[in-house]
Amino acid sequence: MTAAQPILPEDSAPQHAAASQTPPRVSRAERLDEQLDRWSERLNPILVKEARQALKSRVVLAMFLLVLVLAWFWSFVGLSIDGPAAPGRLLLAGYVWILAFPLAVAIPFSAFQSLAAEREDGTYDLVAITTLHTRQFLSGRMAVASLQLMIFLSALAPCIAFTYLLRGVDLLLILLLLSHAVWCSLLLTSFSLFLATLAENRQIRVFLSMLLLVVIVIVYFGVSSNVAEWLVRGRQLPYTEIQFWVGQILVLTFAASVFYLLHFASIASIGIASENRSTPVRVVMLAQQALIVGWGAWYALGFEEREALEITLAAGAVYWFVMGALLVGESPHLHQRGRRRLPESLLGRAVLTWLQPGPGSGFVFAVANFVAMLVVLQGLGAMLEFRGNRVTFGPMFRGEMEWTLIALGCHFVIYLGLCRMLIIPLRRIGNIGPALGFVVIFALLMAGTFTPLVLASMLDLSFSEYGWTQAPSIPATLSEIRRQGPFQTRIFFVPIIGVILPAIAALVLLLNLVLVSSEVRRRREATPERVLAERTPR
């Protein structure tokens, strides 16, 4: 016989069942873990995927362990060296060499290899058809590189902080070195991602990887050796001078503008055809134009630097020759979805048309910015002259600045206009990209510079005397302007630079403006009803 079971009251059965269904208590750690999981779902999916792969990668783990071992080894060796430099500076110089390798070499090169492999294998095409925007894709790649950067910084942070306890190192020096190292790593990573977007096949990928490797190795050894030598020699930063801090802000602003320019250029390189890939790039170009002219004006007017305007003119000319060549190399075709975003009002079309995609609008955009820069520099020169501090581009006499600006402006319009007109028939051969514009204008500049030398040797002419054959050469023209002596005594100077060059520039500009008319006549197209119906939430 079995033992009699106790008989429970009828009310106790539901109470017992309810007690058995009471959820267990959740600890704070578990709640925090759940909250972090929910936050991780909101992160960039490319960041989550690449971060998980990086944590499982043996290459990243080996690099991290190598950095730790080298830092540990140098900590013992550096303290045992009795040199002329302070112990803190000597240790910090070694840590700069160790930290710069993953930041300037490993992280940019791994970012290039990862994105280039996806471009070569065609896996990016699968990502492009999803709802993930190109901007999110590249931002995720940059976020992964930033995460790796933080990991390597955290590995060497205790060692670098230890140098502060020794002689010769102050906290501000450490912060400046680390901030410049971070910016240098981000710029190299953005440059590597931009090159990776151009790697469409294996041959191009190999060539670009070798080019990137050469660049990052030169930057690594150049920057690390100079910083280490500066630290070992015991030089001090001029904290009390305002020019030092102005220079730091100048470097920071230009680094930020170059970073965004490379970022938007990468988006334009791999973005889909229906996206407006030109407007963000041109907005950044406007910002860089303002930085070049603004900082040149600051140094010229604020610090009475006579060479500031000359440096600004040279930097602006090189910048717009390169950017203008890339702009005129854009595709003239505008997708139907892009036509729906064209400006509609008269004021909007007059101002914003030049920010829209197209080689014609790019030509006008580059010429307008270059001419605006020349006008501003002329005004700054007049202001300094009015203040009693005549601006000199070398041994300058009255009128040299005006002739220099006229000659550079005419040469810019002629070469960029010829570049655009030569690209038009080349497009019939095959699909070309903006890089062809750079190749064409480089070939034109080389031909204009070296053809007068060849003609002078063939015709037995004296190249020291400026003549008609030297008019296409920018260096020969600028050298003739800088030459001592009044302009009236030079037979060919005023007819060539004052009449012939402006006439040819006006003719080239007129021909290009006629070609631009097809892009200016574009009208905004209405969005189809089916597209509006799909956008309307149900």
XYZ file of C-alpha atoms in Angstrom:
538
model
C 0.000 0.000 0.000
C 1.167 3.501 -0.809
C 1.242 6.281 1.698
C -1.729 8.553 1.633
C -1.042 11.855 -0.095
C -1.989 14.965 1.843
C -5.109 16.598 0.569
C -4.538 20.294 -0.260
C -7.281 22.881 -0.122
C -8.820 23.936 -3.420
C -7.501 27.526 -3.091
C -3.911 26.427 -2.621
C -3.544 24.799 -6.090
C -3.756 28.063 -8.090
C -1.495 29.820 -5.633
C 1.074 27.092 -5.996
C 0.924 27.274 -9.813
C 1.295 31.067 -9.766
C 4.289 30.791 -7.467
C 5.947 28.299 -9.801
C 5.536 30.730 -12.765
C 7.228 33.705 -11.067
C 10.140 34.852 -13.303
C 13.587 34.593 -11.785
C 15.335 37.727 -10.674
C 17.631 39.293 -13.280
C 20.929 40.714 -12.097
C 22.229 44.127 -13.085
C 24.967 42.576 -15.208
C 22.404 40.626 -17.227
C 20.243 43.715 -17.703
C 23.303 45.689 -18.840
C 24.196 42.915 -21.247
C 20.695 42.961 -22.720
C 20.814 46.756 -23.060
C 24.175 46.560 -24.849
C 22.749 43.947 -27.208
C 19.875 46.278 -28.098
C 22.295 49.160 -28.673
C 24.535 46.986 -30.860
C 21.586 46.327 -33.165
C 21.446 50.066 -33.898
C 25.104 50.241 -34.898
C 26.311 50.199 -38.461
C 25.981 46.581 -39.701
C 29.320 46.819 -41.518
C 30.965 47.846 -38.252
C 29.428 44.893 -36.403
C 30.395 42.380 -39.111
C 33.951 43.631 -39.615
C 34.566 44.037 -35.883
C 33.561 40.433 -35.250
C 35.813 39.233 -38.048
C 38.698 41.388 -36.812
C 38.428 39.966 -33.296
C 38.672 36.455 -34.731
C 41.471 37.336 -37.126
C 44.911 35.962 -36.368
C 46.556 38.886 -38.151
C 45.008 41.466 -35.812
C 45.814 39.338 -32.779
C 49.417 38.821 -33.911
C 49.852 42.559 -34.561
C 48.434 43.407 -31.135
C 50.752 40.932 -29.388
C 53.715 42.208 -31.423
C 53.026 45.786 -30.318
C 52.836 44.668 -26.680
C 56.075 42.682 -26.915
C 57.934 45.536 -28.616
C 56.663 48.036 -26.044
C 57.699 45.748 -23.192
C 61.128 45.188 -24.757
C 61.719 48.898 -25.411
C 60.650 49.815 -21.880
C 63.550 47.795 -20.481
C 66.082 48.735 -23.151
C 65.211 52.439 -23.185
C 65.616 52.792 -19.431
C 69.033 51.141 -19.568
C 70.384 53.545 -22.215
C 72.324 56.492 -20.838
C 72.180 59.033 -23.638
C 72.240 62.818 -23.978
C 68.445 63.024 -24.180
C 66.136 62.943 -21.188
C 64.880 59.434 -20.295
C 61.272 60.387 -20.941
C 61.956 61.774 -24.408
C 64.089 58.775 -25.373
C 61.372 56.346 -24.315
C 58.683 58.397 -26.053
C 60.693 58.408 -29.298
C 60.777 54.615 -29.261
C 57.075 54.373 -28.506
C 56.382 56.680 -31.454
C 58.141 54.221 -33.769
C 56.179 51.297 -32.316
C 52.773 53.006 -32.344
C 53.184 54.514 -35.804
C 53.530 51.130 -37.498
C 50.014 49.809 -36.817
C 48.463 53.276 -37.155
C 50.184 54.290 -40.405
C 50.846 50.913 -42.068
C 48.782 48.009 -40.724
C 45.365 49.670 -40.355
C 45.301 51.533 -43.733
C 46.664 48.557 -45.669
C 44.206 46.102 -44.078
C 41.319 48.478 -44.873
C 42.460 48.629 -48.503
C 42.799 44.857 -48.814
C 39.393 44.213 -47.267
C 37.465 46.619 -49.509
C 39.482 45.822 -52.642
C 38.805 42.106 -52.166
C 35.073 42.792 -52.016
C 35.298 44.916 -55.157
C 37.269 42.254 -56.998
C 35.083 39.323 -55.898
C 31.859 41.197 -56.657
C 30.454 40.836 -53.144
C 29.910 44.581 -52.935
C 27.254 44.286 -55.634
C 25.177 42.230 -53.217
C 25.474 44.989 -50.627
C 24.587 47.667 -53.193
C 21.149 46.160 -53.875
C 20.191 46.265 -50.206
C 18.798 49.231 -48.311
C 22.283 49.995 -46.980
C 23.469 53.328 -48.395
C 26.951 53.695 -49.858
C 27.708 56.314 -47.217
C 26.840 53.820 -44.461
C 28.991 51.161 -46.100
C 32.113 53.343 -46.188
C 31.389 54.886 -42.794
C 31.278 51.379 -41.363
C 34.665 50.650 -42.883
C 36.087 53.817 -41.378
C 34.509 52.973 -38.018
C 36.239 49.583 -38.037
C 39.579 51.280 -38.675
C 38.843 53.736 -35.842
C 38.048 50.832 -33.518
C 41.357 49.151 -34.325
C 43.095 52.483 -33.810
C 41.605 52.761 -30.316
C 42.705 49.208 -29.496
C 46.336 49.907 -30.393
C 46.256 53.243 -28.580
C 44.958 51.547 -25.445
C 47.778 49.002 -25.682
C 50.470 51.698 -25.576
C 48.638 54.210 -23.392
C 50.225 52.966 -20.106
C 53.717 53.104 -21.636
C 53.230 56.606 -23.017
C 51.759 57.764 -19.703
C 54.841 56.359 -17.959
C 57.083 58.762 -19.939
C 55.255 61.678 -18.285
C 56.708 60.605 -14.937
C 60.243 60.924 -16.297
C 62.195 64.028 -17.226
C 61.692 65.965 -20.457
C 58.078 65.153 -21.335
C 55.025 67.253 -20.537
C 51.369 66.350 -20.844
C 50.653 68.794 -23.655
C 53.413 67.277 -25.784
C 51.896 63.809 -25.373
C 48.424 65.037 -26.301
C 49.673 66.822 -29.424
C 51.648 63.792 -30.599
C 48.724 61.435 -30.094
C 46.235 63.761 -31.801
C 48.482 64.142 -34.850
C 49.032 60.371 -34.931
C 45.269 59.769 -34.916
C 44.654 62.290 -37.706
C 47.485 60.876 -39.795
C 46.076 57.361 -39.422
C 42.554 58.487 -40.362
C 43.821 60.341 -43.438
C 45.846 57.359 -44.617
C 42.868 55.069 -44.032
C 40.532 57.319 -46.008
C 43.130 57.471 -48.793
C 43.434 53.680 -48.799
C 39.644 53.275 -48.980
C 39.539 55.707 -51.897
C 42.164 53.675 -53.758
C 40.254 50.488 -52.963
C 37.144 51.862 -54.649
C 39.173 52.141 -57.872
C 40.321 48.488 -57.789
C 37.849 46.930 -60.217
C 40.033 43.967 -61.225
C 43.102 42.102 -60.063
C 45.627 44.016 -62.183
C 44.457 47.407 -60.934
C 44.325 46.074 -57.385
C 47.959 44.919 -57.506
C 49.118 48.250 -58.923
C 47.157 50.287 -56.361
C 48.304 48.090 -53.477
C 51.941 48.669 -54.452
C 51.290 52.404 -54.748
C 49.606 52.487 -51.335
C 52.396 50.456 -49.766
C 55.010 52.885 -51.073
C 53.044 55.886 -49.777
C 52.422 54.525 -46.288
C 55.998 53.284 -45.882
C 57.367 56.697 -46.897
C 54.969 58.413 -44.480
C 55.834 55.970 -41.688
C 59.601 56.332 -41.932
C 59.505 60.049 -42.734
C 57.199 61.110 -39.922
C 58.533 58.675 -37.295
C 62.185 59.501 -37.933
C 61.604 63.252 -37.852
C 59.513 63.120 -34.666
C 61.988 60.773 -32.957
C 64.959 62.950 -33.921
C 63.133 66.036 -32.679
C 62.420 64.340 -29.344
C 65.942 63.000 -28.862
C 67.514 66.389 -29.553
C 65.430 67.884 -26.756
C 63.676 70.577 -28.744
C 60.736 72.325 -27.094
C 57.424 73.355 -28.588
C 56.802 77.137 -28.648
C 53.645 77.074 -26.537
C 53.748 80.821 -25.893
C 53.792 81.854 -29.583
C 50.447 82.472 -31.247
C 51.747 81.386 -34.655
C 52.300 77.877 -33.296
C 48.662 77.477 -32.252
C 47.435 79.096 -35.453
C 49.512 76.550 -37.343
C 47.932 73.712 -35.347
C 44.445 74.943 -36.240
C 45.511 75.308 -39.885
C 46.731 71.700 -40.009
C 43.561 70.458 -38.288
C 41.188 72.264 -40.652
C 43.012 71.116 -43.775
C 43.220 67.544 -42.460
C 39.470 67.525 -41.810
C 38.703 68.927 -45.278
C 40.960 66.376 -47.007
C 39.366 63.585 -44.971
C 35.854 64.557 -46.049
C 36.968 65.092 -49.643
C 38.403 61.569 -49.828
C 35.325 60.168 -48.081
C 32.854 61.733 -50.513
C 35.098 60.882 -53.465
C 35.018 57.238 -52.366
C 31.231 57.380 -52.186
C 31.102 58.877 -55.679
C 33.437 56.172 -57.005
C 31.313 53.178 -55.968
C 27.889 54.801 -55.620
C 25.024 53.788 -57.850
C 24.307 55.798 -60.988
C 21.039 57.251 -59.658
C 22.764 59.013 -56.751
C 23.981 62.611 -56.896
C 27.650 61.896 -56.395
C 29.060 65.302 -57.384
C 27.360 67.856 -55.152
C 28.929 66.741 -51.815
C 32.390 66.649 -53.413
C 31.999 70.136 -54.865
C 30.759 71.531 -51.571
C 33.934 70.238 -49.912
C 35.951 71.844 -52.729
C 34.299 75.162 -51.938
C 35.245 74.702 -48.287
C 38.858 73.942 -49.208
C 38.948 76.974 -51.493
C 37.791 79.105 -48.557
C 40.456 77.540 -46.326
C 43.275 78.158 -48.818
C 42.341 81.791 -49.420
C 41.312 82.452 -45.815
C 44.517 81.172 -44.254
C 46.588 82.944 -46.892
C 44.839 86.203 -46.073
C 45.299 85.572 -42.338
C 49.059 85.147 -42.621
C 49.471 87.945 -45.153
C 47.479 90.563 -43.220
C 47.952 89.350 -39.667
C 51.641 88.508 -39.615
C 52.891 90.694 -42.478
C 54.125 87.618 -44.345
C 54.992 88.721 -47.867
C 55.408 85.152 -49.119
C 51.953 84.109 -47.890
C 50.151 85.309 -51.019
C 52.711 83.639 -53.269
C 52.269 80.339 -51.434
C 48.475 80.737 -51.572
C 48.566 81.373 -55.314
C 50.799 78.347 -55.959
C 48.694 76.056 -53.745
C 45.433 77.259 -55.287
C 46.727 76.854 -58.848
C 47.914 73.280 -58.263
C 44.699 72.435 -56.422
C 42.343 73.652 -59.157
C 44.405 72.175 -61.986
C 43.990 68.753 -60.343
C 40.377 69.167 -59.238
C 39.337 70.829 -62.482
C 40.770 67.934 -64.492
C 38.814 65.446 -62.380
C 35.611 67.486 -62.730
C 35.747 67.718 -66.524
C 36.307 63.960 -66.622
C 32.879 63.240 -65.122
C 30.200 61.471 -67.110
C 27.823 63.829 -68.977
C 24.836 61.531 -68.431
C 22.468 62.292 -65.564
C 20.177 59.568 -64.269
C 16.439 60.077 -64.355
C 16.274 60.011 -60.572
C 18.920 62.746 -60.497
C 16.825 64.907 -62.818
C 14.037 64.853 -60.244
C 16.300 66.707 -57.786
C 17.413 69.502 -60.115
C 16.756 73.070 -58.905
C 13.456 74.441 -60.165
C 13.469 78.168 -59.375
C 15.430 80.712 -61.402
C 17.693 81.603 -58.490
C 18.286 77.949 -57.667
C 19.205 77.126 -61.257
C 21.564 80.099 -61.462
C 23.418 79.122 -58.286
C 23.009 75.367 -57.816
C 23.361 74.187 -61.425
C 27.146 74.274 -61.125
C 26.987 71.874 -58.189
C 25.142 69.243 -60.245
C 26.970 66.359 -61.999
C 28.425 66.921 -65.442
C 31.715 67.930 -67.111
C 30.323 71.247 -68.358
C 29.129 72.377 -64.946
C 32.429 71.123 -63.515
C 34.383 73.273 -65.984
C 32.408 76.409 -65.106
C 32.663 75.566 -61.397
C 36.461 75.228 -61.528
C 36.986 78.353 -63.654
C 34.705 80.459 -61.455
C 36.511 79.384 -58.290
C 39.955 79.954 -59.785
C 39.049 83.423 -61.063
C 37.469 84.283 -57.702
C 40.703 83.264 -55.966
C 42.740 85.502 -58.302
C 40.439 88.464 -57.646
C 40.697 88.002 -53.877
C 44.493 87.745 -54.034
C 44.615 90.930 -56.113
C 42.498 92.685 -53.483
C 44.742 91.414 -50.683
C 47.816 92.644 -52.530
C 46.227 96.075 -52.938
C 45.407 96.175 -49.225
C 48.982 95.382 -48.241
C 50.267 97.960 -50.704
C 47.905 100.541 -49.234
C 49.256 99.729 -45.775
C 52.772 100.548 -46.985
C 54.001 96.949 -47.200
C 54.283 96.192 -50.917
C 53.679 92.552 -51.777
C 56.522 90.992 -53.697
C 56.474 87.699 -55.563
C 60.252 87.487 -55.413
C 62.047 90.636 -56.664
C 58.773 92.294 -57.646
C 58.300 95.669 -59.203
C 55.084 97.502 -59.928
C 52.700 95.523 -62.157
C 54.286 92.090 -61.686
C 51.468 90.801 -59.509
C 48.789 91.807 -62.014
C 50.670 90.202 -64.933
C 51.159 87.011 -62.917
C 47.450 86.707 -62.162
C 46.499 87.418 -65.792
C 48.941 84.834 -67.159
C 47.891 82.121 -64.695
C 44.193 82.748 -65.285
C 44.589 82.544 -69.082
C 46.699 79.386 -68.929
C 44.205 77.745 -66.564
C 41.225 78.429 -68.856
C 43.137 77.307 -71.965
C 44.486 74.044 -70.563
C 41.304 73.047 -68.736
C 39.120 73.931 -71.736
C 41.326 71.946 -74.114
C 41.260 69.042 -71.669
C 37.461 68.982 -71.697
C 37.237 69.246 -75.493
C 39.718 66.371 -75.937
C 37.775 64.133 -73.541
C 34.556 64.436 -75.591
C 35.818 62.316 -78.557
C 37.633 59.951 -76.198
C 34.309 59.025 -74.587
C 33.211 57.406 -77.845
C 35.989 54.848 -77.535
C 34.766 53.409 -74.253
C 33.607 54.058 -70.721
C 36.133 56.318 -69.002
C 36.292 57.824 -65.548
C 37.379 61.124 -64.016
C 40.969 59.877 -63.816
C 41.270 60.343 -67.590
C 40.902 64.105 -67.135
C 43.944 64.129 -64.898
C 45.941 62.133 -67.447
C 44.913 64.433 -70.316
C 45.693 67.702 -68.551
C 49.009 66.306 -67.303
C 49.916 65.419 -70.888
C 48.888 68.902 -72.061
C 50.971 70.609 -69.385
C 54.009 68.467 -70.194
C 53.610 69.192 -73.901
C 53.257 72.921 -73.270
C 56.352 72.943 -71.062
C 58.768 70.796 -73.078
C 57.684 71.596 -76.656
C 59.335 75.080 -76.513
C 62.572 73.409 -75.409
C 62.435 71.013 -78.349
C 61.633 73.805 -80.809
C 64.423 75.961 -79.416
C 66.954 73.158 -79.901
C 65.670 72.324 -83.405
C 65.501 75.917 -84.649
C 68.689 76.955 -82.844
C 66.873 79.600 -80.813
C 67.941 81.129 -77.511
C 65.614 79.919 -74.794
C 66.715 82.718 -72.483
C 64.814 85.220 -74.661
C 61.042 85.010 -74.272
C 59.255 84.600 -77.612
C 56.158 83.223 -79.301
C 57.219 79.603 -78.918
C 57.438 79.904 -75.130
C 53.919 81.265 -74.610
C 52.362 77.817 -73.854
C 54.905 77.186 -71.084
C 53.682 78.288 -67.650
C 57.180 78.170 -66.023
C 58.721 80.191 -68.895
C 55.943 82.796 -68.761
C 56.156 83.240 -64.984
C 59.949 83.400 -65.191
C 59.683 86.158 -67.794
C 57.306 88.118 -65.543
C 59.711 87.862 -62.615
C 62.687 89.013 -64.680
C 64.059 92.413 -63.746
C 63.472 95.332 -66.069
C 60.545 97.375 -67.354
C 57.928 95.619 -69.457
C 58.089 98.249 -72.210
C 61.611 97.174 -73.183
C 60.524 93.587 -73.922
C 59.324 93.192 -77.486
C 57.125 90.108 -77.118
C 55.997 90.459 -73.514
C 52.952 92.746 -73.770
C 51.635 91.358 -77.112
C 51.752 87.758 -75.885
C 50.652 88.018 -72.233
C 48.466 91.078 -72.641
C 46.750 90.289 -75.962
C 47.363 86.808 -77.394
C 46.864 84.732 -74.231
C 43.635 86.530 -73.173
C 42.253 86.202 -76.725
C 42.944 82.457 -76.868
C 41.523 82.000 -73.361
C 38.350 83.893 -74.345
C 37.943 81.719 -77.467
C 38.398 78.465 -75.506
C 36.006 79.698 -72.825
C 33.373 80.600 -75.438
C 33.607 77.170 -77.092
C 33.201 75.417 -73.745
C 30.258 77.600 -72.760
C 28.533 76.546 -75.981
C 29.082 72.902 -74.979
C 27.766 73.639 -71.466
C 24.405 74.775 -72.861
C 23.108 71.193 -73.048
C 23.607 70.763 -69.290
C 22.164 74.183 -68.443
C 18.955 73.413 -70.393
C 18.145 70.451 -68.186
C 14.755 70.716 -66.517
C 13.475 69.131 -63.390
C 11.346 66.058 -64.056
C 8.249 65.204 -62.060
C 8.279 62.130 -59.866
C 6.091 59.332 -61.349
C 2.876 58.529 -59.541
C 3.873 54.918 -58.918
C 7.016 56.102 -57.099
C 4.951 58.486 -54.976
C 2.534 55.641 -54.211
C 5.408 53.432 -53.047
C 6.732 56.187 -50.780
C 3.342 56.838 -49.201
C 2.993 54.830 -45.983
C 0.040 52.500 -45.913
